[in-house]
CSV table of C-alpha atoms in Angstrom, one decimal:
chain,number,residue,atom,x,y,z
A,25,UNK,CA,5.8,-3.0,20.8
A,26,UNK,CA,8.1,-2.8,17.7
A,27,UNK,CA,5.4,-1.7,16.1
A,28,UNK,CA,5.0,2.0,18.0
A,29,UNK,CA,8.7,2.1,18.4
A,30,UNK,CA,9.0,1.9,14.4
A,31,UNK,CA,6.3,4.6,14.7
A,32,UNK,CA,8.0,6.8,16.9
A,33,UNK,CA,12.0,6.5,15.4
A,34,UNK,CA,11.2,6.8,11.7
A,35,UNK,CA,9.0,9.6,12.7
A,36,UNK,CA,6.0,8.0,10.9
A,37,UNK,CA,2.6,9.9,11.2
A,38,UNK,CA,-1.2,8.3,10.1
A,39,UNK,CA,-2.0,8.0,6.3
A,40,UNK,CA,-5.5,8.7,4.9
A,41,UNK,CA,-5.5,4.4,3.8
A,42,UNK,CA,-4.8,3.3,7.2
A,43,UNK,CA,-1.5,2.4,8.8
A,44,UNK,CA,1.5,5.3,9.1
A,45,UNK,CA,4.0,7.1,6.8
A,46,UNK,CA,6.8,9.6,6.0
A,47,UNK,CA,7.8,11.1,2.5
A,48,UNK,CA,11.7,10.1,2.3
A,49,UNK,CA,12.3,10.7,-1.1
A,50,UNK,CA,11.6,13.1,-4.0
A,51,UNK,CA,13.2,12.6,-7.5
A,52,UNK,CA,15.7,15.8,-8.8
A,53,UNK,CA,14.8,15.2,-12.5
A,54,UNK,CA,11.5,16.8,-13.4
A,55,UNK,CA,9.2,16.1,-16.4
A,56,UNK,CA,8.2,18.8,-18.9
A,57,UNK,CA,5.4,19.0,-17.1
A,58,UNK,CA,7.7,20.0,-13.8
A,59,UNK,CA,6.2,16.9,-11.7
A,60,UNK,CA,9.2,15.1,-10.5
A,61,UNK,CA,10.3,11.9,-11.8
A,62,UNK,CA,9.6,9.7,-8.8
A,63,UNK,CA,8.7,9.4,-4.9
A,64,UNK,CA,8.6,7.3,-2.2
A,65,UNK,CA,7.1,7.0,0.9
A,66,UNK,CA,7.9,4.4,4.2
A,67,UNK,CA,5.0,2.8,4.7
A,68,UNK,CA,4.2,1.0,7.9
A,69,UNK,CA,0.8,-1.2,8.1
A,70,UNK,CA,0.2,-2.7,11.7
A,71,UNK,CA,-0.9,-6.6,11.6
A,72,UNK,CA,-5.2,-5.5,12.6
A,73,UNK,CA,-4.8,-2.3,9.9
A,74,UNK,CA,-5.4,-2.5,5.9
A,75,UNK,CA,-4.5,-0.2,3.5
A,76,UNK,CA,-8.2,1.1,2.0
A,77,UNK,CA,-9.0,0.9,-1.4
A,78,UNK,CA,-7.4,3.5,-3.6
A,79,UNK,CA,-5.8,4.1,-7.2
A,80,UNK,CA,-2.9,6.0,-7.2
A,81,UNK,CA,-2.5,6.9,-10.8
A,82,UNK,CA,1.0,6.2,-11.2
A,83,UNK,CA,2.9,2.7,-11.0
A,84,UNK,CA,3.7,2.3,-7.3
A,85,UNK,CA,6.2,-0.6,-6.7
A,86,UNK,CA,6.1,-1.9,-3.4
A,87,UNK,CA,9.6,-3.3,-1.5
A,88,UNK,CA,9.2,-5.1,1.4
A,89,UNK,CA,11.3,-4.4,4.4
A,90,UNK,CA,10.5,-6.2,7.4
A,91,UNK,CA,7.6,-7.6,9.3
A,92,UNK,CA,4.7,-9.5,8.2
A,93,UNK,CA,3.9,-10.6,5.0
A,94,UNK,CA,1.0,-8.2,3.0
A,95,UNK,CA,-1.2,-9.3,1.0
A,96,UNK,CA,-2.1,-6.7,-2.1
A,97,UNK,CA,-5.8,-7.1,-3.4
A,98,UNK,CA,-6.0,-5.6,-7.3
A,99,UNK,CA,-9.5,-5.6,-7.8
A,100,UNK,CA,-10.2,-4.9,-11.9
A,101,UNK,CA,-13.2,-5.5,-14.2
A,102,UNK,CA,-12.4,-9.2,-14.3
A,103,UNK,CA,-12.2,-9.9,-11.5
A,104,UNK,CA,-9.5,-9.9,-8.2
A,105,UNK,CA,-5.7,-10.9,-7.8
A,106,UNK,CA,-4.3,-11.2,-4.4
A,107,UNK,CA,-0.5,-11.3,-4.8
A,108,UNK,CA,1.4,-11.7,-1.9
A,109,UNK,CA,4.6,-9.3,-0.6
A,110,UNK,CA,6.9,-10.7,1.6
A,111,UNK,CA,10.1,-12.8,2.1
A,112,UNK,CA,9.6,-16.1,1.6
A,113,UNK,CA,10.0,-16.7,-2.2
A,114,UNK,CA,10.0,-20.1,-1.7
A,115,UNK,CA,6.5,-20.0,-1.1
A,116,UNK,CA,5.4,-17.8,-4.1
A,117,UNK,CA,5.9,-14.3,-2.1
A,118,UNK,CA,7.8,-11.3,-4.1
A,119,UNK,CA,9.8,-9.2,-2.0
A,120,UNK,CA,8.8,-6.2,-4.3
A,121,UNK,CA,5.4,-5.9,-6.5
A,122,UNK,CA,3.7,-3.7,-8.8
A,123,UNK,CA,0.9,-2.0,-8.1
A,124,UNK,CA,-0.2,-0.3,-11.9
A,125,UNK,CA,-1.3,3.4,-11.7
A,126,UNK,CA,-4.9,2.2,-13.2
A,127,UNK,CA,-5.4,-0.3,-11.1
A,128,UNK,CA,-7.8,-0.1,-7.8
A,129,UNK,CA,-6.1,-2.2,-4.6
A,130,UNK,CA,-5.4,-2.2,-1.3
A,131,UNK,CA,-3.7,-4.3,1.3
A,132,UNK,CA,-4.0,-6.5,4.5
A,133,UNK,CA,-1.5,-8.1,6.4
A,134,UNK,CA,-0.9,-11.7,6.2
A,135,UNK,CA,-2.8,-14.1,9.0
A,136,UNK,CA,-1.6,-15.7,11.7
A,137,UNK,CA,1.5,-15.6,14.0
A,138,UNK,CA,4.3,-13.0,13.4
A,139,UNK,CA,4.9,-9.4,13.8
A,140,UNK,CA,2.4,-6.6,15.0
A,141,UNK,CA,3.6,-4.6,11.8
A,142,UNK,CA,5.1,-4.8,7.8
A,143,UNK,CA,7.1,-2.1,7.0
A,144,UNK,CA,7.7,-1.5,3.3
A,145,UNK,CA,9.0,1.4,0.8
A,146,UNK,CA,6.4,2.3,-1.4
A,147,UNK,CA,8.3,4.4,-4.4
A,148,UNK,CA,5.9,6.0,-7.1
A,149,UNK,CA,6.7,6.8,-11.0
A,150,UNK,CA,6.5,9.6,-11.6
A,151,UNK,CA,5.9,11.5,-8.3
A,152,UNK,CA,3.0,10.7,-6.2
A,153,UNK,CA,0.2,13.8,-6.9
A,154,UNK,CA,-3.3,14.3,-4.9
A,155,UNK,CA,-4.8,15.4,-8.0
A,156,UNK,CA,-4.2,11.6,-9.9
A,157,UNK,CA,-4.6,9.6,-6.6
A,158,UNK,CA,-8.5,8.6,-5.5
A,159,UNK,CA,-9.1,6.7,-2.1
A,160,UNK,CA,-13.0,5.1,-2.8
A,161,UNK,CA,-15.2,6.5,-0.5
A,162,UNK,CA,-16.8,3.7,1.5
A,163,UNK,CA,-19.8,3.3,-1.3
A,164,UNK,CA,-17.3,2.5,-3.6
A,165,UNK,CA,-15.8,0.1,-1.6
A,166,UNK,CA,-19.2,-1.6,-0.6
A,167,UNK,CA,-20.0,-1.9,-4.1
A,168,UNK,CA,-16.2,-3.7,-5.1
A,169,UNK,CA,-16.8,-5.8,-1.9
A,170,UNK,CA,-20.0,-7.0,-2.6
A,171,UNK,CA,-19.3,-7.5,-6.4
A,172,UNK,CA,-15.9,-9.5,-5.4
A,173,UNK,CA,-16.8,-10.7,-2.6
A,174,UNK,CA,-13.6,-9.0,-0.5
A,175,UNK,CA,-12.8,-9.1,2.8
A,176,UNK,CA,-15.1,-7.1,5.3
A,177,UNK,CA,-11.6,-5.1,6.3
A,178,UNK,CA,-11.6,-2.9,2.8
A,179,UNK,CA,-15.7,-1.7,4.2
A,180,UNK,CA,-14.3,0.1,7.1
């Protein structure tokens, strides 16, 4: 139940990757280019969604808030590294990671018992931009899956 009322007070609507959002922040210093410097994003994943493979194109750092832990699958031409975002740096998780702009991933909640949700800030440099973001179309994401060998969650 935390889950939808997270939903429903942050005033979080669905994201194209799976799970909800809301833009909460947009950077005042533009580049020559006029893109602003930086954005971010609350990002809420519930414990049976997965962020779908994507790139974003930018470095998006990922700050965990509350919730599960998430597990962030970088999938590159050598191969996959599942780094784990959450609390418990005792037990090798980082409360924040890096996900680099170049870099194909996506993300599933951590397994067994705890919350129904993970609620994290996902802040991009410089802004995040439609035109350098690509979400893989599901024959892109069969063909990483069955390369890698990745969860059946990222062919959905």
């Amino acid at each position: 139940m935390e889950r939808e009322m997270l939903i429903r007070h942050m005033g979080l609507e669905p994201h194209a990757e799976g799970g909800y959002y809301r833009r909460v922040y947009e950077s005042g210093v533009h580049l020559p280019d006029g893109t602003r410097s930086a954005s971010a994003i609350y990002y809420l994943l519930g414990a049976e969604e997965r962020s779908r493979l994507h790139r974003v194109g930018r470095d998006e750092l990922w700050c965990w808030h509350s919730g599960r832990s998430l597990d962030l699958w970088f999938v590159g031409e050598e191969g996959v590294t599942v780094r784990r975002l959450g609390p418990n740096v005792e037990n090798g998780e980082q409360p924040q990671l890096l996900a680099p702009g170049d870099v194909i991933f996506g993300a599933l909640p951590a397994e067994g018992p705890g919350e129904d949700y993970t609620l994290v800030t996902c802040v991009v440099t410089p802004e995040f931009t439609e035109d350098a973001y690509h979400l893989l179309t599901p024959a892109e994401a069969a063909e990483l899956a069955k390369r890698w060998r990745l969860p059946e969650a990222f062919l959905g």
